[in-house]
Amino acid sequence: MTVYQFYKRATAALVVCSLAACSSGPSGRSTAPIVARAPVVAPGTVLPQPDGRGDLVRPRALWTPAQYTDLPGWSQDRVSESWPALWQSCQRPGPGWATVCAEVRELGVAWGRQVADDFVRQWLEGHLRPWRLNTLDGQTTGLLTGYFEPLLDARRKPDARFQYPLYRAPADLGVRKPHYTRAELDTLPEARASVAGREVVYLADPLDALLIQVQGSGRVRVQDELTAQGQPRTVRLAFAGHNDQPYQSVARWLVDQGAFTLEQASWPAIRTWAVQNPQRVPEMLRANPRMVFFKEEALLDPQVGPVGAQGVPLIPGRSVAVDREAVPLGTPMWLDSTVPQPWSPTPPAPQSLQRLVVAQDTGGAIIGGVRADYFWGWGDEALAQAGRTKQAMSAWVLWPR
């Protein structure tokens, strides 16, 4: 089981997924070089075996034969931008991908940037066959949500502003199961002793601490550690475990408290409530008993995201999380959806989101035959887009011929 199956995905709003109980957590990040290796298939895994004779059934999806002309917008996407994601996945090829991935690795990670999109498209068409994703009962429309990597300011030592710690895993985390709840870690002396001295960084806002815990990883700019250029050093905090307590959505708790309606729930609404009710913020946070712990990693390449469930770095706009019982990790997918827009009394005309992505991640609430979670990247814009993403979606998988 990957760590992404534990805890993550409420996105920026803690609403799109937190109200839907979308929670898991990023897999542990490895800074070691990624090398090609033989795939490991979990016992009982059912793999598709396309042979052109009819539909294919997976545990949570039905694949039906398709043509590239069936893919809306196929000729318009800049498919070369997806090549680095495919190349990364081919460093850990799954069953059925050995021949295709050998050629991908031989061409190299930069190949897609060196040739025209039409040439990459022709290569894909020659090597991969499209199959439409359906639910087991034949539905072709599903749900697209979004997630991101928080980018926050932090300090190593607490001060009057930075007072909210993120912790390394307690020494007894693997022994005491479940470990102390969030409320117990705040109040019980023996629980507090288990995390004493294990602070990684301190944040300035308790809701930021909740956000990075829900997402399961993030980047922090350490204000009291400067680079040679005099800038705060940016590091990644990777998921290192949790306390085995159940996840409870604070957005749902606020709805139940009458703070706002389900339709009004949003990250700004949560923050507004917190500003208006500062004395109740600890009560709100303790409504979620789950606590997530972190480990620090160097940010070796600031242009890529955290490592996903497949064991490769996520690429903004080209990596998605899927249900691996519907789509094997490492599989290219064609998405047909719309770009999320900010709320407006006069909504603009929908903009198409039609692009090639690669299934490189999983999530505890990402379940079903036509389901994907879109990685937007990091920073404020990614936060905003992830929080808005809850779109209808159709999808196809591209599988070796």
Short mmCIF file of C-alpha atoms in Angstrom, two decimals:
data_model
loop_
_atom_site.label_atom_id
_atom_site.label_comp_id
_atom_site.label_asym_id
_atom_site.label_seq_id
_atom_site.Cartn_x
_atom_site.Cartn_y
_atom_site.Cartn_z
CA MET A 1 0.00 0.00 0.00
CA THR A 2 1.41 3.40 -0.96
CA VAL A 3 1.34 6.33 1.37
CA TYR A 4 -0.97 8.17 -1.03
CA GLN A 5 -3.63 5.69 -0.05
CA PHE A 6 -3.43 7.00 3.50
CA TYR A 7 -4.00 10.72 3.43
CA LYS A 8 -4.33 13.63 1.04
CA ARG A 9 -6.51 15.33 -1.48
CA ALA A 10 -8.74 17.87 0.08
CA THR A 11 -7.06 20.40 -2.22
CA ALA A 12 -6.83 24.07 -1.50
CA ALA A 13 -10.43 24.47 -0.53
CA LEU A 14 -10.44 21.47 1.76
CA VAL A 15 -13.91 21.31 0.25
CA VAL A 16 -14.04 19.63 -3.12
CA CYS A 17 -12.52 16.57 -1.54
CA SER A 18 -12.84 17.19 2.16
CA LEU A 19 -16.62 17.32 1.96
CA ALA A 20 -16.52 14.23 -0.22
CA ALA A 21 -14.09 12.55 2.20
CA CYS A 22 -11.25 12.68 -0.33
CA SER A 23 -8.33 11.99 1.91
CA SER A 24 -5.09 10.16 1.49
CA GLY A 25 -1.50 11.27 1.56
CA PRO A 26 1.57 11.67 -0.59
CA SER A 27 3.86 8.76 -0.89
CA GLY A 28 7.25 9.03 0.74
CA ARG A 29 9.61 11.01 -1.46
CA SER A 30 12.91 9.55 -2.51
CA THR A 31 15.75 11.73 -3.67
CA ALA A 32 17.65 8.72 -5.01
CA PRO A 33 18.06 8.54 -8.80
CA ILE A 34 15.21 6.75 -10.53
CA VAL A 35 16.36 3.68 -12.42
CA ALA A 36 14.48 1.24 -14.57
CA ARG A 37 13.51 -1.88 -12.71
CA ALA A 38 11.28 -4.87 -13.10
CA PRO A 39 7.67 -4.13 -12.17
CA VAL A 40 6.22 -5.53 -9.00
CA VAL A 41 2.61 -6.66 -9.43
CA ALA A 42 0.48 -6.97 -6.32
CA PRO A 43 -1.11 -10.40 -5.83
CA GLY A 44 -4.48 -10.57 -7.51
CA THR A 45 -3.79 -7.63 -9.82
CA VAL A 46 -5.82 -7.92 -13.01
CA LEU A 47 -4.00 -6.51 -16.03
CA PRO A 48 -5.62 -5.60 -19.35
CA GLN A 49 -4.60 -7.69 -22.34
CA PRO A 50 -5.74 -5.74 -25.41
CA ASP A 51 -6.15 -8.06 -28.36
CA GLY A 52 -8.66 -6.18 -30.51
CA ARG A 53 -11.42 -8.76 -30.07
CA GLY A 54 -13.71 -6.81 -27.76
CA ASP A 55 -14.04 -5.04 -24.44
CA LEU A 56 -11.60 -5.47 -21.59
CA VAL A 57 -12.70 -5.75 -17.98
CA ARG A 58 -10.67 -4.54 -15.02
CA PRO A 59 -11.79 -4.71 -11.38
CA ARG A 60 -13.33 -1.23 -11.47
CA ALA A 61 -13.48 -0.29 -15.15
CA LEU A 62 -14.59 -1.44 -18.55
CA TRP A 63 -12.34 -0.59 -21.49
CA THR A 64 -13.96 -0.41 -24.92
CA PRO A 65 -12.07 -0.14 -28.24
CA ALA A 66 -11.69 3.38 -29.66
CA GLN A 67 -9.96 5.29 -32.45
CA TYR A 68 -7.85 8.42 -32.19
CA THR A 69 -10.59 10.26 -34.07
CA ASP A 70 -12.80 9.59 -31.03
CA LEU A 71 -10.55 11.69 -28.77
CA PRO A 72 -11.93 15.27 -28.62
CA GLY A 73 -9.15 17.77 -29.36
CA TRP A 74 -6.50 15.11 -29.96
CA SER A 75 -4.93 17.05 -32.83
CA GLN A 76 -4.74 20.30 -30.80
CA ASP A 77 -2.85 19.35 -27.65
CA ARG A 78 0.85 20.07 -27.26
CA VAL A 79 1.52 16.40 -26.64
CA SER A 80 5.29 16.98 -26.51
CA GLU A 81 4.72 18.48 -23.04
CA SER A 82 3.56 15.07 -21.82
CA TRP A 83 6.70 13.29 -23.01
CA PRO A 84 8.74 13.95 -19.82
CA ALA A 85 5.94 12.38 -17.76
CA LEU A 86 5.84 9.33 -20.02
CA TRP A 87 9.64 9.08 -19.91
CA GLN A 88 9.57 9.21 -16.09
CA SER A 89 6.95 6.46 -15.96
CA CYS A 90 9.01 4.34 -18.34
CA GLN A 91 11.82 4.28 -15.80
CA ARG A 92 9.49 1.99 -13.82
CA PRO A 93 7.55 0.20 -16.54
CA GLY A 94 4.60 -1.99 -15.66
CA PRO A 95 3.60 -5.27 -17.29
CA GLY A 96 2.93 -4.87 -20.98
CA TRP A 97 5.17 -1.81 -21.34
CA ALA A 98 8.64 -3.34 -21.68
CA THR A 99 8.99 -2.89 -25.44
CA VAL A 100 7.43 0.57 -25.67
CA CYS A 101 9.33 1.85 -22.64
CA ALA A 102 12.64 0.56 -23.95
CA GLU A 103 12.17 2.81 -26.98
CA VAL A 104 11.01 5.73 -24.82
CA ARG A 105 14.14 5.46 -22.69
CA GLU A 106 16.32 5.21 -25.79
CA LEU A 107 14.77 8.37 -27.25
CA GLY A 108 15.45 10.22 -23.98
CA VAL A 109 13.61 12.70 -21.80
CA ALA A 110 14.39 15.67 -24.06
CA TRP A 111 13.19 14.06 -27.29
CA GLY A 112 9.67 15.45 -27.05
CA ARG A 113 11.00 19.01 -26.79
CA GLN A 114 13.26 18.52 -29.79
CA VAL A 115 10.61 17.53 -32.33
CA ALA A 116 7.25 18.90 -33.42
CA ASP A 117 4.06 17.98 -31.60
CA ASP A 118 2.78 16.28 -34.74
CA PHE A 119 5.80 13.98 -34.74
CA VAL A 120 5.20 13.01 -31.08
CA ARG A 121 1.54 12.48 -31.91
CA GLN A 122 2.44 10.16 -34.79
CA TRP A 123 4.81 8.22 -32.53
CA LEU A 124 2.06 7.76 -29.94
CA GLU A 125 -0.46 6.67 -32.57
CA GLY A 126 1.99 4.13 -33.94
CA HIS A 127 2.83 2.58 -30.58
CA LEU A 128 -0.31 2.96 -28.46
CA ARG A 129 -3.95 2.12 -28.99
CA PRO A 130 -6.81 4.14 -27.42
CA TRP A 131 -9.47 2.51 -25.24
CA ARG A 132 -12.41 4.38 -23.79
CA LEU A 133 -12.85 4.26 -20.01
CA ASN A 134 -16.26 3.22 -18.72
CA THR A 135 -17.61 2.31 -15.33
CA LEU A 136 -18.51 -1.34 -14.89
CA ASP A 137 -22.16 -0.45 -15.55
CA GLY A 138 -21.25 1.33 -18.78
CA GLN A 139 -21.19 5.00 -17.73
CA THR A 140 -18.75 7.05 -19.82
CA THR A 141 -18.80 10.28 -17.76
CA GLY A 142 -17.03 10.60 -14.44
CA LEU A 143 -15.39 13.16 -12.16
CA LEU A 144 -12.21 15.23 -12.41
CA THR A 145 -10.88 16.85 -9.23
CA GLY A 146 -7.58 18.60 -8.57
CA TYR A 147 -4.74 18.71 -6.07
CA PHE A 148 -1.55 20.69 -5.55
CA GLU A 149 1.57 21.10 -3.42
CA PRO A 150 1.35 23.90 -0.81
CA LEU A 151 4.10 26.54 -0.74
CA LEU A 152 4.35 28.16 2.71
CA ASP A 153 6.68 30.29 4.82
CA ALA A 154 8.17 28.66 7.92
CA ARG A 155 10.84 29.00 10.60
CA ARG A 156 13.05 26.49 12.38
CA LYS A 157 12.59 28.26 15.72
CA PRO A 158 9.23 29.55 16.96
CA ASP A 159 8.65 33.25 17.53
CA ALA A 160 5.67 35.49 18.21
CA ARG A 161 4.28 34.78 14.72
CA PHE A 162 5.49 31.29 13.80
CA GLN A 163 4.02 29.11 16.55
CA TYR A 164 2.41 26.08 14.86
CA PRO A 165 4.75 23.09 14.53
CA LEU A 166 4.90 20.30 11.99
CA TYR A 167 6.45 17.16 13.47
CA ARG A 168 8.67 14.30 12.48
CA ALA A 169 7.17 10.88 13.20
CA PRO A 170 7.23 9.97 16.91
CA ALA A 171 9.64 7.21 17.88
CA ASP A 172 6.75 5.02 19.04
CA LEU A 173 4.58 5.57 15.95
CA GLY A 174 4.95 1.98 14.79
CA VAL A 175 4.38 0.59 18.28
CA ARG A 176 1.40 2.53 19.56
CA LYS A 177 -1.49 1.95 17.13
CA PRO A 178 -3.49 4.01 16.84
CA HIS A 179 -1.27 6.81 18.04
CA TYR A 180 -2.56 9.79 20.00
CA THR A 181 -5.29 11.90 18.42
CA ARG A 182 -4.76 15.50 17.43
CA ALA A 183 -6.59 16.63 20.58
CA GLU A 184 -4.48 14.37 22.79
CA LEU A 185 -1.27 15.64 21.20
CA ASP A 186 -2.44 19.15 22.11
CA THR A 187 -3.45 18.45 25.69
CA LEU A 188 -2.11 15.23 27.26
CA PRO A 189 1.39 15.48 28.80
CA GLU A 190 2.37 11.94 27.73
CA ALA A 191 1.13 12.60 24.19
CA ARG A 192 2.99 15.91 23.98
CA ALA A 193 6.12 14.16 25.22
CA SER A 194 5.98 11.79 22.23
CA VAL A 195 6.55 14.69 19.81
CA ALA A 196 8.68 16.94 22.02
CA GLY A 197 11.87 17.89 20.19
CA ARG A 198 10.58 16.44 16.90
CA GLU A 199 9.49 19.76 15.39
CA VAL A 200 10.62 20.12 11.75
CA VAL A 201 9.43 23.71 11.20
CA TYR A 202 6.92 26.17 12.61
CA LEU A 203 4.18 27.82 10.53
CA ALA A 204 2.42 31.13 11.14
CA ASP A 205 -1.15 29.93 10.66
CA PRO A 206 -2.82 26.82 12.12
CA LEU A 207 -4.91 26.51 8.96
CA ASP A 208 -1.73 26.35 6.88
CA ALA A 209 -0.59 23.51 9.13
CA LEU A 210 -3.90 21.76 8.49
CA LEU A 211 -3.61 22.39 4.75
CA ILE A 212 -0.18 20.83 4.38
CA GLN A 213 -1.31 17.89 6.50
CA VAL A 214 -4.36 17.30 4.33
CA GLN A 215 -2.27 17.53 1.18
CA GLY A 216 0.36 15.32 2.80
CA SER A 217 3.41 17.20 1.56
CA GLY A 218 4.49 20.70 0.66
CA ARG A 219 7.26 23.17 0.08
CA VAL A 220 8.33 25.58 2.81
CA ARG A 221 10.51 28.68 2.59
CA VAL A 222 12.57 28.60 5.78
CA GLN A 223 12.81 32.25 6.81
CA ASP A 224 15.66 31.77 9.29
CA GLU A 225 17.84 29.74 6.88
CA LEU A 226 19.18 31.83 4.03
CA THR A 227 20.92 30.77 0.83
CA ALA A 228 24.19 32.30 -0.41
CA GLN A 229 21.99 34.74 -2.33
CA GLY A 230 20.29 35.86 0.86
CA GLN A 231 16.97 34.18 0.06
CA PRO A 232 15.05 31.82 2.36
CA ARG A 233 15.96 28.22 1.67
CA THR A 234 13.12 26.20 0.17
CA VAL A 235 12.79 22.55 1.16
CA ARG A 236 10.15 19.89 0.66
CA LEU A 237 8.34 18.31 3.58
CA ALA A 238 7.40 14.78 2.58
CA PHE A 239 4.85 12.48 4.16
CA ALA A 240 6.38 10.32 6.91
CA GLY A 241 3.30 8.67 8.40
CA HIS A 242 0.16 9.40 10.37
CA ASN A 243 -1.39 8.44 13.67
CA ASP A 244 -3.82 5.84 12.29
CA GLN A 245 -6.77 7.91 13.45
CA PRO A 246 -9.75 8.44 11.11
CA TYR A 247 -9.81 11.50 8.88
CA GLN A 248 -12.67 13.93 9.51
CA SER A 249 -13.33 16.93 7.29
CA VAL A 250 -13.25 20.29 9.11
CA ALA A 251 -15.40 21.71 6.32
CA ARG A 252 -18.06 19.13 7.07
CA TRP A 253 -17.74 19.91 10.79
CA LEU A 254 -18.36 23.60 10.06
CA VAL A 255 -21.39 22.76 7.94
CA ASP A 256 -22.73 20.65 10.79
CA GLN A 257 -22.08 23.56 13.17
CA GLY A 258 -24.20 25.84 10.99
CA ALA A 259 -21.26 28.04 9.97
CA PHE A 260 -22.35 27.85 6.33
CA THR A 261 -24.19 25.56 3.98
CA LEU A 262 -22.67 22.78 1.94
CA GLU A 263 -23.03 24.94 -1.18
CA GLN A 264 -21.22 27.85 0.52
CA ALA A 265 -18.32 25.75 1.77
CA SER A 266 -14.98 26.95 0.44
CA TRP A 267 -11.47 27.60 1.67
CA PRO A 268 -12.13 31.39 1.91
CA ALA A 269 -15.30 30.60 3.90
CA ILE A 270 -13.30 28.43 6.32
CA ARG A 271 -10.67 31.15 6.75
CA THR A 272 -13.33 33.82 7.25
CA TRP A 273 -14.98 31.73 9.95
CA ALA A 274 -11.60 31.22 11.64
CA VAL A 275 -10.92 34.98 11.68
CA GLN A 276 -14.36 35.63 13.16
CA ASN A 277 -14.09 32.79 15.71
CA PRO A 278 -10.42 32.59 16.75
CA GLN A 279 -11.29 31.06 20.12
CA ARG A 280 -12.96 28.10 18.36
CA VAL A 281 -10.17 27.33 15.88
CA PRO A 282 -8.59 24.69 18.18
CA GLU A 283 -12.01 23.05 18.51
CA MET A 284 -12.39 22.99 14.73
CA LEU A 285 -8.93 21.49 14.19
CA ARG A 286 -9.49 18.82 16.85
CA ALA A 287 -12.63 17.72 15.01
CA ASN A 288 -10.16 15.96 12.72
CA PRO A 289 -8.32 13.43 14.94
CA ARG A 290 -5.79 12.52 12.27
CA MET A 291 -2.29 13.94 12.57
CA VAL A 292 0.27 13.68 9.77
CA PHE A 293 4.04 13.60 10.31
CA PHE A 294 6.76 14.76 7.92
CA LYS A 295 10.35 14.28 6.87
CA GLU A 296 12.48 16.91 5.20
CA GLU A 297 13.92 16.48 1.71
CA ALA A 298 16.10 18.71 -0.40
CA LEU A 299 14.29 20.32 -3.32
CA LEU A 300 16.60 18.99 -6.00
CA ASP A 301 14.51 20.15 -8.97
CA PRO A 302 12.07 22.98 -8.24
CA GLN A 303 10.35 22.40 -11.61
CA VAL A 304 8.84 19.04 -10.66
CA GLY A 305 6.42 18.05 -7.96
CA PRO A 306 6.56 15.46 -5.22
CA VAL A 307 7.01 11.79 -5.97
CA GLY A 308 3.70 10.05 -6.63
CA ALA A 309 2.52 6.53 -5.99
CA GLN A 310 4.37 5.20 -9.05
CA GLY A 311 7.65 6.40 -7.54
CA VAL A 312 8.32 9.17 -10.07
CA PRO A 313 8.06 12.98 -9.71
CA LEU A 314 4.74 14.54 -10.65
CA ILE A 315 4.64 17.09 -13.47
CA PRO A 316 2.13 19.97 -13.25
CA GLY A 317 -0.66 19.64 -15.79
CA ARG A 318 0.58 16.28 -17.05
CA SER A 319 0.28 13.97 -14.03
CA VAL A 320 -2.95 12.60 -12.58
CA ALA A 321 -3.99 10.31 -9.76
CA VAL A 322 -6.27 7.42 -10.65
CA ASP A 323 -7.83 4.28 -9.27
CA ARG A 324 -5.19 1.68 -10.07
CA GLU A 325 -7.96 -0.95 -10.27
CA ALA A 326 -9.27 1.01 -13.26
CA VAL A 327 -6.03 2.30 -14.82
CA PRO A 328 -2.55 0.84 -14.16
CA LEU A 329 0.02 3.37 -13.01
CA GLY A 330 2.22 4.62 -15.82
CA THR A 331 -0.60 4.58 -18.39
CA PRO A 332 -1.06 7.64 -20.64
CA MET A 333 -4.62 8.98 -20.59
CA TRP A 334 -6.58 11.43 -22.70
CA LEU A 335 -8.84 13.73 -20.66
CA ASP A 336 -11.85 15.55 -22.03
CA SER A 337 -13.14 18.06 -19.48
CA THR A 338 -13.34 21.83 -18.89
CA VAL A 339 -11.07 24.35 -17.20
CA PRO A 340 -12.40 25.35 -13.74
CA GLN A 341 -13.39 29.01 -13.49
CA PRO A 342 -13.81 31.33 -10.49
CA TRP A 343 -17.40 31.78 -9.38
CA SER A 344 -19.23 34.56 -11.18
CA PRO A 345 -22.91 35.60 -11.33
CA THR A 346 -22.46 35.50 -15.11
CA PRO A 347 -20.20 32.48 -15.71
CA PRO A 348 -17.98 32.64 -18.80
CA ALA A 349 -18.32 30.11 -21.56
CA PRO A 350 -16.59 26.84 -20.62
CA GLN A 351 -13.04 26.35 -21.86
CA SER A 352 -12.00 22.88 -22.92
CA LEU A 353 -9.43 20.93 -20.93
CA GLN A 354 -8.39 18.30 -23.47
CA ARG A 355 -4.91 16.93 -22.97
CA LEU A 356 -2.62 13.97 -22.66
CA VAL A 357 -1.66 13.09 -19.08
CA VAL A 358 -0.03 10.10 -17.38
CA ALA A 359 -1.46 8.14 -14.45
CA GLN A 360 1.30 8.43 -11.85
CA ASP A 361 -0.48 8.67 -8.54
CA THR A 362 -3.33 7.30 -6.45
CA GLY A 363 -5.61 8.62 -3.71
CA GLY A 364 -7.84 7.16 -1.05
CA ALA A 365 -10.95 8.80 -2.53
CA ILE A 366 -9.91 8.44 -6.17
CA ILE A 367 -12.05 5.42 -6.84
CA GLY A 368 -13.95 4.35 -9.94
CA GLY A 369 -13.68 3.59 -13.60
CA VAL A 370 -13.90 7.19 -14.85
CA ARG A 371 -12.09 9.16 -12.15
CA ALA A 372 -8.96 11.32 -12.05
CA ASP A 373 -7.28 13.86 -9.77
CA TYR A 374 -5.34 16.48 -11.73
CA PHE A 375 -2.01 17.75 -10.37
CA TRP A 376 -1.94 21.54 -10.77
CA GLY A 377 1.53 22.18 -9.32
CA TRP A 378 2.39 24.44 -6.39
CA GLY A 379 1.81 27.99 -5.19
CA ASP A 380 -1.21 30.26 -4.99
CA GLU A 381 -2.53 29.76 -8.52
CA ALA A 382 -2.30 25.99 -8.22
CA LEU A 383 -4.10 26.25 -4.88
CA ALA A 384 -6.90 28.26 -6.44
CA GLN A 385 -7.30 25.98 -9.45
CA ALA A 386 -7.19 22.81 -7.38
CA GLY A 387 -9.89 24.15 -5.11
CA ARG A 388 -12.16 24.90 -8.06
CA THR A 389 -11.71 21.62 -9.88
CA LYS A 390 -14.79 19.44 -9.73
CA GLN A 391 -15.63 18.86 -13.36
CA ALA A 392 -17.39 16.26 -15.42
CA MET A 393 -14.87 14.22 -17.38
CA SER A 394 -14.56 11.61 -20.09
CA ALA A 395 -11.30 9.71 -20.47
CA TRP A 396 -9.43 7.26 -22.67
CA VAL A 397 -6.34 5.17 -21.93
CA LEU A 398 -3.51 4.62 -24.40
CA TRP A 399 -2.15 1.08 -24.17
CA PRO A 400 0.66 -0.63 -26.12
CA ARG A 401 -0.50 -2.19 -29.38
#
